């Protein structure tokens, strides 16, 4: 009997980042904000990477972002990425400030450009885990927020 290939796209969920992953499953994108220095940060962690304070709390992000850089991936033999190629790996700047590593969906890579407005979407990875991804923003939404 063949065994399924291990998943390399699944996050390690721990007590410190569980609120982020629980919110993503509900269709919400959380960031952390430091009460000491006021700066927002991402990835989920229990301390501020700028001032090292542990006085951080979760807040809902707007879900709006700008494309910072990207690469279209045409070869990836790891499961489950092989089934997704080609796909777009990207860094996006959230409206709140943090830069996030993600995927861009629902877009032809030829239509992407640095600085384009994006909005959060969600990809179900398993029955229990949903990951935030981004897609090009609706021009009407982008104009209203810009």
Short mmCIF file of C-alpha atoms in Angstrom, two decimals:
data_model
loop_
_atom_site.label_atom_id
_atom_site.label_comp_id
_atom_site.label_asym_id
_atom_site.label_seq_id
_atom_site.Cartn_x
_atom_site.Cartn_y
_atom_site.Cartn_z
CA UNK A 1 0.00 0.00 0.00
CA UNK A 2 1.40 3.41 -1.00
CA UNK A 3 1.63 6.07 1.66
CA UNK A 4 0.68 9.65 0.97
CA UNK A 5 3.52 12.09 0.49
CA UNK A 6 4.07 14.29 3.53
CA UNK A 7 2.66 17.82 3.34
CA UNK A 8 5.35 20.50 3.40
CA UNK A 9 2.90 23.40 3.16
CA UNK A 10 1.33 22.96 6.59
CA UNK A 11 2.26 25.34 9.41
CA UNK A 12 3.23 24.25 12.88
CA UNK A 13 0.42 25.51 15.08
CA UNK A 14 1.41 26.30 18.66
CA UNK A 15 -0.26 28.19 21.50
CA UNK A 16 1.51 31.44 20.52
CA UNK A 17 0.21 31.45 16.91
CA UNK A 18 -3.08 29.58 17.35
CA UNK A 19 -5.20 32.79 17.37
CA UNK A 20 -3.82 33.66 13.91
CA UNK A 21 -4.69 30.25 12.42
CA UNK A 22 -8.09 30.11 14.14
CA UNK A 23 -8.93 33.54 12.70
CA UNK A 24 -7.76 32.53 9.21
CA UNK A 25 -10.12 29.56 9.35
CA UNK A 26 -12.90 32.09 10.06
CA UNK A 27 -11.86 34.32 7.14
CA UNK A 28 -10.02 36.94 9.21
CA UNK A 29 -6.38 38.04 8.90
CA UNK A 30 -4.77 38.90 12.24
CA UNK A 31 -1.61 40.85 12.86
CA UNK A 32 0.06 41.60 16.17
CA UNK A 33 0.58 45.12 17.48
CA UNK A 34 3.01 46.12 20.20
CA UNK A 35 1.59 48.31 22.96
CA UNK A 36 5.08 49.52 23.86
CA UNK A 37 6.27 50.86 20.49
CA UNK A 38 2.96 50.82 18.56
CA UNK A 39 4.32 48.90 15.56
CA UNK A 40 2.46 46.08 13.85
CA UNK A 41 4.25 42.87 12.94
CA UNK A 42 3.76 39.55 11.26
CA UNK A 43 4.51 36.47 11.51
CA UNK A 44 2.69 35.39 14.65
CA UNK A 45 4.94 35.48 17.72
CA UNK A 46 4.53 36.48 21.37
CA UNK A 47 7.02 39.39 21.35
CA UNK A 48 7.70 42.51 19.32
CA UNK A 49 10.59 42.05 16.85
CA UNK A 50 11.32 45.78 17.01
CA UNK A 51 11.56 46.53 20.75
CA UNK A 52 11.34 42.98 22.21
CA UNK A 53 8.35 43.85 24.37
CA UNK A 54 5.99 41.01 25.23
CA UNK A 55 3.10 43.49 25.43
CA UNK A 56 1.58 42.51 22.09
CA UNK A 57 -2.02 41.88 21.16
CA UNK A 58 -3.90 40.64 18.14
CA UNK A 59 -5.92 42.89 15.85
CA UNK A 60 -7.84 42.37 12.64
CA UNK A 61 -5.97 43.59 9.57
CA UNK A 62 -7.84 45.29 6.73
CA UNK A 63 -6.91 42.54 4.27
CA UNK A 64 -5.49 45.12 1.85
CA UNK A 65 -1.94 44.85 0.57
CA UNK A 66 0.45 45.97 -2.15
CA UNK A 67 2.59 43.61 -4.21
CA UNK A 68 6.23 44.11 -3.20
CA UNK A 69 7.84 41.36 -5.30
CA UNK A 70 6.95 37.98 -6.76
CA UNK A 71 8.18 34.96 -8.66
CA UNK A 72 6.28 32.51 -10.77
CA UNK A 73 7.21 28.95 -9.78
CA UNK A 74 7.22 26.45 -12.63
CA UNK A 75 9.03 23.54 -10.94
CA UNK A 76 8.41 22.20 -7.45
CA UNK A 77 8.31 18.47 -6.86
CA UNK A 78 7.27 18.72 -3.21
CA UNK A 79 3.73 17.70 -2.27
CA UNK A 80 1.30 19.44 -2.73
CA UNK A 81 3.07 22.17 -4.73
CA UNK A 82 3.58 19.94 -7.78
CA UNK A 83 -0.20 19.95 -8.28
CA UNK A 84 -0.33 23.77 -8.11
CA UNK A 85 2.34 24.74 -10.65
CA UNK A 86 2.65 27.23 -12.02
CA UNK A 87 1.94 29.33 -8.94
CA UNK A 88 3.02 32.75 -7.76
CA UNK A 89 5.10 33.12 -4.59
CA UNK A 90 5.14 36.70 -3.36
CA UNK A 91 6.00 39.23 -0.70
CA UNK A 92 3.23 41.74 -0.05
CA UNK A 93 3.12 44.83 2.12
CA UNK A 94 0.02 44.90 4.29
CA UNK A 95 -1.78 48.25 4.59
CA UNK A 96 -0.89 48.11 8.31
CA UNK A 97 2.85 47.89 7.52
CA UNK A 98 4.11 44.31 7.89
CA UNK A 99 5.56 42.51 4.87
CA UNK A 100 4.13 39.00 4.41
CA UNK A 101 5.23 35.98 2.39
CA UNK A 102 2.25 34.49 0.54
CA UNK A 103 0.85 33.25 -2.76
CA UNK A 104 -1.05 35.25 -5.36
CA UNK A 105 -4.13 33.50 -6.75
CA UNK A 106 -6.70 34.23 -9.45
CA UNK A 107 -4.24 36.17 -11.59
CA UNK A 108 -2.28 35.61 -14.76
CA UNK A 109 1.37 36.17 -13.77
CA UNK A 110 1.79 38.32 -16.90
CA UNK A 111 -0.76 40.76 -15.45
CA UNK A 112 1.04 41.20 -12.11
CA UNK A 113 3.14 44.28 -11.43
CA UNK A 114 5.05 45.63 -8.46
CA UNK A 115 2.88 48.02 -6.48
CA UNK A 116 -0.44 46.55 -7.58
CA UNK A 117 -3.21 46.51 -4.96
CA UNK A 118 -4.19 43.14 -3.53
CA UNK A 119 -6.80 41.81 -1.18
CA UNK A 120 -6.70 38.81 1.11
CA UNK A 121 -8.35 35.52 0.19
CA UNK A 122 -8.14 32.13 1.90
CA UNK A 123 -6.98 28.68 0.80
CA UNK A 124 -8.17 25.63 2.73
CA UNK A 125 -5.14 23.40 3.25
CA UNK A 126 -6.89 20.77 5.39
CA UNK A 127 -10.22 20.53 7.20
CA UNK A 128 -8.56 22.28 10.16
CA UNK A 129 -6.07 24.67 8.52
CA UNK A 130 -6.78 27.61 6.22
CA UNK A 131 -4.01 29.88 4.94
CA UNK A 132 -4.32 33.50 3.86
CA UNK A 133 -3.31 34.18 0.26
CA UNK A 134 -3.83 37.28 -1.89
CA UNK A 135 -5.51 38.15 -5.18
CA UNK A 136 -5.65 41.32 -7.27
CA UNK A 137 -7.99 43.82 -5.65
CA UNK A 138 -11.23 44.86 -7.31
CA UNK A 139 -10.46 48.22 -9.00
CA UNK A 140 -13.50 49.82 -7.33
CA UNK A 141 -12.25 48.73 -3.88
CA UNK A 142 -8.70 49.88 -4.66
CA UNK A 143 -9.85 53.33 -5.79
CA UNK A 144 -12.01 53.74 -2.67
CA UNK A 145 -9.15 52.81 -0.33
CA UNK A 146 -6.41 54.70 -2.18
#
